[in-house]
Amino acid sequence: MGQRVGSRRLLTVHPLALALTFSGTTRSMTEMTEKSLYERIGGVFAIAAVVDHFSDAVVKNPTVGQGSANPALREWHTKQLGRLPGLKFMRTLWVCRAAGGPFAYAGTKPGKTVLGLERAHRDLQISPEEFDEVAAELARTLDFFGVREREKGEVLAAFAAHKSEVTEGSHAIQLVGPAVG
């Protein structure tokens, strides 16, 4: 049962008994120590670097940037670039919040939820295809920075969760139809 060392008796525990004793708690202990997405992708400085690169790439993207067929996107990416530093800041806060970080995000045009994006994007009339191209640009940026597949998938899923909000403006235009003059 045990071995005596000096005046003390050491308890010998079979490894299988130890494993069975803790097997029910292993998962919950892992979950408790699991880092947030925010921590796993490197925190605010890593997120800011990704957002900076991503934002510049979107501006240059032929589908959704300066050469976009969408007049609202083309105008923003050619005539509103003075606002880009502020947009990068807001995007950084948004990603930090969406990834479980400690920063608060408050949109300049608040949506229906804390991270809601519908009001901020409505006037840009972003189509689902344009949204998908922005998501592809984000994926390319995450690859550029060597973000691991698990974290990349989580970031892209958080982004994709807002597709209907971001494309809401294009749906409204389709429902109303073109103006007749």
PDB file of C-alpha atoms in Angstrom:
ATOM      1  CA  MET A   1       0.000   0.000   0.000  1.00  0.00           C
ATOM      2  CA  GLY A   2       2.805   2.346   0.665  1.00  0.00           C
ATOM      3  CA  GLN A   3       6.466   2.620   1.368  1.00  0.00           C
ATOM      4  CA  ARG A   4       8.065   3.974   4.530  1.00  0.00           C
ATOM      5  CA  VAL A   5      10.604   6.786   4.253  1.00  0.00           C
ATOM      6  CA  GLY A   6      11.943   7.720   7.665  1.00  0.00           C
ATOM      7  CA  SER A   7       8.968   8.288   9.935  1.00  0.00           C
ATOM      8  CA  ARG A   8       6.569   8.965   7.040  1.00  0.00           C
ATOM      9  CA  ARG A   9       4.658   6.573   4.896  1.00  0.00           C
ATOM     10  CA  LEU A  10       4.386   7.417   1.156  1.00  0.00           C
ATOM     11  CA  LEU A  11       1.150   6.525  -0.511  1.00  0.00           C
ATOM     12  CA  THR A  12       1.531   4.662  -3.797  1.00  0.00           C
ATOM     13  CA  VAL A  13      -1.184   5.452  -6.294  1.00  0.00           C
ATOM     14  CA  HIS A  14      -1.591   3.436  -9.432  1.00  0.00           C
ATOM     15  CA  PRO A  15      -1.481   5.706 -12.554  1.00  0.00           C
ATOM     16  CA  LEU A  16      -4.748   4.224 -13.867  1.00  0.00           C
ATOM     17  CA  ALA A  17      -6.548   5.084 -10.632  1.00  0.00           C
ATOM     18  CA  LEU A  18      -5.215   8.623 -10.856  1.00  0.00           C
ATOM     19  CA  ALA A  19      -6.345   8.912 -14.488  1.00  0.00           C
ATOM     20  CA  LEU A  20      -9.829   7.615 -13.636  1.00  0.00           C
ATOM     21  CA  THR A  21     -10.105  10.000 -10.707  1.00  0.00           C
ATOM     22  CA  PHE A  22      -9.371  13.076 -12.844  1.00  0.00           C
ATOM     23  CA  SER A  23     -10.823  11.980 -16.181  1.00  0.00           C
ATOM     24  CA  GLY A  24     -14.153  13.642 -15.438  1.00  0.00           C
ATOM     25  CA  THR A  25     -12.492  16.972 -14.683  1.00  0.00           C
ATOM     26  CA  THR A  26      -9.894  17.077 -17.450  1.00  0.00           C
ATOM     27  CA  ARG A  27     -12.209  18.672 -20.002  1.00  0.00           C
ATOM     28  CA  SER A  28     -13.526  21.356 -17.672  1.00  0.00           C
ATOM     29  CA  MET A  29     -10.003  22.205 -16.526  1.00  0.00           C
ATOM     30  CA  THR A  30      -8.928  22.546 -20.176  1.00  0.00           C
ATOM     31  CA  GLU A  31     -11.889  24.759 -20.933  1.00  0.00           C
ATOM     32  CA  MET A  32     -11.108  26.942 -17.935  1.00  0.00           C
ATOM     33  CA  THR A  33      -7.508  27.439 -19.045  1.00  0.00           C
ATOM     34  CA  GLU A  34      -8.281  27.862 -22.776  1.00  0.00           C
ATOM     35  CA  LYS A  35      -7.150  31.267 -23.960  1.00  0.00           C
ATOM     36  CA  SER A  36      -9.564  33.536 -25.779  1.00  0.00           C
ATOM     37  CA  LEU A  37      -9.259  34.065 -29.516  1.00  0.00           C
ATOM     38  CA  TYR A  38      -7.992  37.550 -28.683  1.00  0.00           C
ATOM     39  CA  GLU A  39      -5.103  36.075 -26.679  1.00  0.00           C
ATOM     40  CA  ARG A  40      -4.395  33.286 -29.181  1.00  0.00           C
ATOM     41  CA  ILE A  41      -3.989  35.718 -32.082  1.00  0.00           C
ATOM     42  CA  GLY A  42      -1.622  37.958 -30.159  1.00  0.00           C
ATOM     43  CA  GLY A  43      -3.758  40.691 -28.638  1.00  0.00           C
ATOM     44  CA  VAL A  44      -4.272  44.274 -29.680  1.00  0.00           C
ATOM     45  CA  PHE A  45      -0.903  44.862 -31.372  1.00  0.00           C
ATOM     46  CA  ALA A  46      -1.201  41.804 -33.623  1.00  0.00           C
ATOM     47  CA  ILE A  47      -4.820  42.669 -34.403  1.00  0.00           C
ATOM     48  CA  ALA A  48      -3.876  46.268 -35.239  1.00  0.00           C
ATOM     49  CA  ALA A  49      -1.166  45.047 -37.635  1.00  0.00           C
ATOM     50  CA  VAL A  50      -3.638  42.732 -39.377  1.00  0.00           C
ATOM     51  CA  VAL A  51      -6.279  45.478 -39.591  1.00  0.00           C
ATOM     52  CA  ASP A  52      -3.743  47.952 -40.989  1.00  0.00           C
ATOM     53  CA  HIS A  53      -2.639  45.551 -43.746  1.00  0.00           C
ATOM     54  CA  PHE A  54      -6.215  44.390 -44.442  1.00  0.00           C
ATOM     55  CA  SER A  55      -7.580  47.937 -44.684  1.00  0.00           C
ATOM     56  CA  ASP A  56      -4.877  48.988 -47.157  1.00  0.00           C
ATOM     57  CA  ALA A  57      -5.500  45.842 -49.222  1.00  0.00           C
ATOM     58  CA  VAL A  58      -9.258  46.534 -49.370  1.00  0.00           C
ATOM     59  CA  VAL A  59      -8.592  50.052 -50.679  1.00  0.00           C
ATOM     60  CA  LYS A  60      -6.476  48.591 -53.508  1.00  0.00           C
ATOM     61  CA  ASN A  61      -8.786  45.631 -54.212  1.00  0.00           C
ATOM     62  CA  PRO A  62     -10.263  45.972 -57.736  1.00  0.00           C
ATOM     63  CA  THR A  63     -13.630  44.493 -56.757  1.00  0.00           C
ATOM     64  CA  VAL A  64     -14.344  46.409 -53.550  1.00  0.00           C
ATOM     65  CA  GLY A  65     -11.792  49.224 -53.489  1.00  0.00           C
ATOM     66  CA  GLN A  66     -10.810  52.149 -55.678  1.00  0.00           C
ATOM     67  CA  GLY A  67     -11.752  50.350 -58.893  1.00  0.00           C
ATOM     68  CA  SER A  68     -15.041  48.938 -57.624  1.00  0.00           C
ATOM     69  CA  ALA A  69     -18.112  48.862 -59.863  1.00  0.00           C
ATOM     70  CA  ASN A  70     -20.067  49.838 -56.739  1.00  0.00           C
ATOM     71  CA  PRO A  71     -20.106  53.679 -56.866  1.00  0.00           C
ATOM     72  CA  ALA A  72     -20.448  54.043 -53.086  1.00  0.00           C
ATOM     73  CA  LEU A  73     -17.439  51.814 -52.391  1.00  0.00           C
ATOM     74  CA  ARG A  74     -15.389  53.434 -55.159  1.00  0.00           C
ATOM     75  CA  GLU A  75     -16.145  56.905 -53.783  1.00  0.00           C
ATOM     76  CA  TRP A  76     -15.277  55.913 -50.203  1.00  0.00           C
ATOM     77  CA  HIS A  77     -11.973  54.399 -51.308  1.00  0.00           C
ATOM     78  CA  THR A  78     -10.988  57.419 -53.426  1.00  0.00           C
ATOM     79  CA  LYS A  79     -12.551  60.478 -51.742  1.00  0.00           C
ATOM     80  CA  GLN A  80     -12.785  59.444 -48.078  1.00  0.00           C
ATOM     81  CA  LEU A  81      -9.257  58.131 -47.466  1.00  0.00           C
ATOM     82  CA  GLY A  82      -8.673  60.845 -44.860  1.00  0.00           C
ATOM     83  CA  ARG A  83     -11.026  58.806 -42.676  1.00  0.00           C
ATOM     84  CA  LEU A  84      -9.018  55.583 -43.126  1.00  0.00           C
ATOM     85  CA  PRO A  85      -6.880  55.961 -39.948  1.00  0.00           C
ATOM     86  CA  GLY A  86     -10.046  56.316 -37.866  1.00  0.00           C
ATOM     87  CA  LEU A  87     -11.637  53.368 -39.659  1.00  0.00           C
ATOM     88  CA  LYS A  88      -8.559  51.259 -38.900  1.00  0.00           C
ATOM     89  CA  PHE A  89      -8.887  52.213 -35.239  1.00  0.00           C
ATOM     90  CA  MET A  90     -12.587  51.303 -35.187  1.00  0.00           C
ATOM     91  CA  ARG A  91     -11.940  48.009 -37.005  1.00  0.00           C
ATOM     92  CA  THR A  92      -9.220  47.173 -34.486  1.00  0.00           C
ATOM     93  CA  LEU A  93     -11.601  47.777 -31.581  1.00  0.00           C
ATOM     94  CA  TRP A  94     -14.316  45.732 -33.316  1.00  0.00           C
ATOM     95  CA  VAL A  95     -12.016  42.742 -33.899  1.00  0.00           C
ATOM     96  CA  CYS A  96     -10.654  42.956 -30.351  1.00  0.00           C
ATOM     97  CA  ARG A  97     -14.188  42.891 -28.958  1.00  0.00           C
ATOM     98  CA  ALA A  98     -15.376  40.137 -31.328  1.00  0.00           C
ATOM     99  CA  ALA A  99     -12.329  38.029 -30.350  1.00  0.00           C
ATOM    100  CA  GLY A 100     -13.019  38.339 -26.625  1.00  0.00           C
ATOM    101  CA  GLY A 101     -10.546  41.095 -25.846  1.00  0.00           C
ATOM    102  CA  PRO A 102     -10.828  43.725 -23.121  1.00  0.00           C
ATOM    103  CA  PHE A 103     -11.617  46.713 -25.351  1.00  0.00           C
ATOM    104  CA  ALA A 104     -15.036  48.277 -25.728  1.00  0.00           C
ATOM    105  CA  TYR A 105     -16.399  48.956 -29.192  1.00  0.00           C
ATOM    106  CA  ALA A 106     -19.039  51.570 -29.847  1.00  0.00           C
ATOM    107  CA  GLY A 107     -19.886  52.087 -33.490  1.00  0.00           C
ATOM    108  CA  THR A 108     -20.162  55.586 -34.929  1.00  0.00           C
ATOM    109  CA  LYS A 109     -23.533  54.390 -36.257  1.00  0.00           C
ATOM    110  CA  PRO A 110     -24.543  51.795 -33.658  1.00  0.00           C
ATOM    111  CA  GLY A 111     -26.328  48.713 -34.921  1.00  0.00           C
ATOM    112  CA  LYS A 112     -28.971  46.549 -33.295  1.00  0.00           C
ATOM    113  CA  THR A 113     -26.296  44.788 -31.218  1.00  0.00           C
ATOM    114  CA  VAL A 114     -22.995  45.893 -29.680  1.00  0.00           C
ATOM    115  CA  LEU A 115     -21.110  44.579 -32.722  1.00  0.00           C
ATOM    116  CA  GLY A 116     -23.905  45.334 -35.211  1.00  0.00           C
ATOM    117  CA  LEU A 117     -22.736  46.787 -38.506  1.00  0.00           C
ATOM    118  CA  GLU A 118     -25.932  47.363 -40.479  1.00  0.00           C
ATOM    119  CA  ARG A 119     -26.204  51.135 -40.040  1.00  0.00           C
ATOM    120  CA  ALA A 120     -22.510  51.754 -40.688  1.00  0.00           C
ATOM    121  CA  HIS A 121     -22.644  49.912 -44.026  1.00  0.00           C
ATOM    122  CA  ARG A 122     -26.175  50.508 -45.304  1.00  0.00           C
ATOM    123  CA  ASP A 123     -25.318  53.489 -47.517  1.00  0.00           C
ATOM    124  CA  LEU A 124     -22.433  51.587 -49.134  1.00  0.00           C
ATOM    125  CA  GLN A 125     -24.929  49.122 -50.642  1.00  0.00           C
ATOM    126  CA  ILE A 126     -22.462  46.243 -50.297  1.00  0.00           C
ATOM    127  CA  SER A 127     -23.641  43.172 -52.199  1.00  0.00           C
ATOM    128  CA  PRO A 128     -23.178  39.628 -50.883  1.00  0.00           C
ATOM    129  CA  GLU A 129     -20.523  39.079 -53.575  1.00  0.00           C
ATOM    130  CA  GLU A 130     -18.650  42.209 -52.494  1.00  0.00           C
ATOM    131  CA  PHE A 131     -18.841  41.063 -48.873  1.00  0.00           C
ATOM    132  CA  ASP A 132     -17.370  37.715 -49.924  1.00  0.00           C
ATOM    133  CA  GLU A 133     -14.488  39.497 -51.666  1.00  0.00           C
ATOM    134  CA  VAL A 134     -13.765  41.505 -48.498  1.00  0.00           C
ATOM    135  CA  ALA A 135     -13.819  38.213 -46.547  1.00  0.00           C
ATOM    136  CA  ALA A 136     -11.382  36.734 -49.091  1.00  0.00           C
ATOM    137  CA  GLU A 137      -9.120  39.780 -48.605  1.00  0.00           C
ATOM    138  CA  LEU A 138      -9.269  39.195 -44.860  1.00  0.00           C
ATOM    139  CA  ALA A 139      -8.329  35.534 -45.379  1.00  0.00           C
ATOM    140  CA  ARG A 140      -5.366  36.557 -47.550  1.00  0.00           C
ATOM    141  CA  THR A 141      -4.261  39.012 -44.860  1.00  0.00           C
ATOM    142  CA  LEU A 142      -4.490  36.362 -42.137  1.00  0.00           C
ATOM    143  CA  ASP A 143      -2.389  34.066 -44.350  1.00  0.00           C
ATOM    144  CA  PHE A 144       0.131  36.882 -44.888  1.00  0.00           C
ATOM    145  CA  PHE A 145       0.593  37.078 -41.111  1.00  0.00           C
ATOM    146  CA  GLY A 146       0.744  33.295 -40.714  1.00  0.00           C
ATOM    147  CA  VAL A 147      -2.334  33.051 -38.499  1.00  0.00           C
ATOM    148  CA  ARG A 148      -2.979  29.393 -37.647  1.00  0.00           C
ATOM    149  CA  GLU A 149      -5.926  27.667 -39.332  1.00  0.00           C
ATOM    150  CA  ARG A 150      -8.020  27.356 -36.156  1.00  0.00           C
ATOM    151  CA  GLU A 151      -7.750  31.044 -35.328  1.00  0.00           C
ATOM    152  CA  LYS A 152      -8.149  32.042 -38.980  1.00  0.00           C
ATOM    153  CA  GLY A 153     -11.380  30.042 -39.118  1.00  0.00           C
ATOM    154  CA  GLU A 154     -12.679  31.701 -35.957  1.00  0.00           C
ATOM    155  CA  VAL A 155     -11.862  35.207 -37.211  1.00  0.00           C
ATOM    156  CA  LEU A 156     -13.529  34.526 -40.566  1.00  0.00           C
ATOM    157  CA  ALA A 157     -16.575  33.012 -38.828  1.00  0.00           C
ATOM    158  CA  ALA A 158     -16.933  36.109 -36.625  1.00  0.00           C
ATOM    159  CA  PHE A 159     -16.727  38.266 -39.756  1.00  0.00           C
ATOM    160  CA  ALA A 160     -19.190  36.089 -41.714  1.00  0.00           C
ATOM    161  CA  ALA A 161     -21.692  36.266 -38.864  1.00  0.00           C
ATOM    162  CA  HIS A 162     -22.313  39.899 -39.863  1.00  0.00           C
ATOM    163  CA  LYS A 163     -22.813  39.334 -43.597  1.00  0.00           C
ATOM    164  CA  SER A 164     -26.571  39.925 -43.546  1.00  0.00           C
ATOM    165  CA  GLU A 165     -26.090  43.186 -41.626  1.00  0.00           C
ATOM    166  CA  VAL A 166     -23.369  44.497 -43.917  1.00  0.00           C
ATOM    167  CA  THR A 167     -25.287  43.600 -47.091  1.00  0.00           C
ATOM    168  CA  GLU A 168     -28.625  44.904 -45.788  1.00  0.00           C
ATOM    169  CA  GLY A 169     -28.274  48.101 -47.840  1.00  0.00           C
ATOM    170  CA  SER A 170     -27.947  46.218 -51.128  1.00  0.00           C
ATOM    171  CA  HIS A 171     -31.077  44.189 -50.353  1.00  0.00           C
ATOM    172  CA  ALA A 172     -33.082  47.353 -49.665  1.00  0.00           C
ATOM    173  CA  ILE A 173     -32.093  48.751 -53.062  1.00  0.00           C
ATOM    174  CA  GLN A 174     -33.134  45.509 -54.790  1.00  0.00           C
ATOM    175  CA  LEU A 175     -36.516  45.540 -53.048  1.00  0.00           C
ATOM    176  CA  VAL A 176     -37.250  49.140 -53.989  1.00  0.00           C
ATOM    177  CA  GLY A 177     -35.869  48.824 -57.487  1.00  0.00           C
ATOM    178  CA  PRO A 178     -34.230  51.438 -59.677  1.00  0.00           C
ATOM    179  CA  ALA A 179     -35.500  54.996 -59.639  1.00  0.00           C
ATOM    180  CA  VAL A 180     -37.659  55.916 -62.605  1.00  0.00           C
ATOM    181  CA  GLY A 181     -37.144  59.439 -63.802  1.00  0.00           C
TER     182      GLY A 181
END
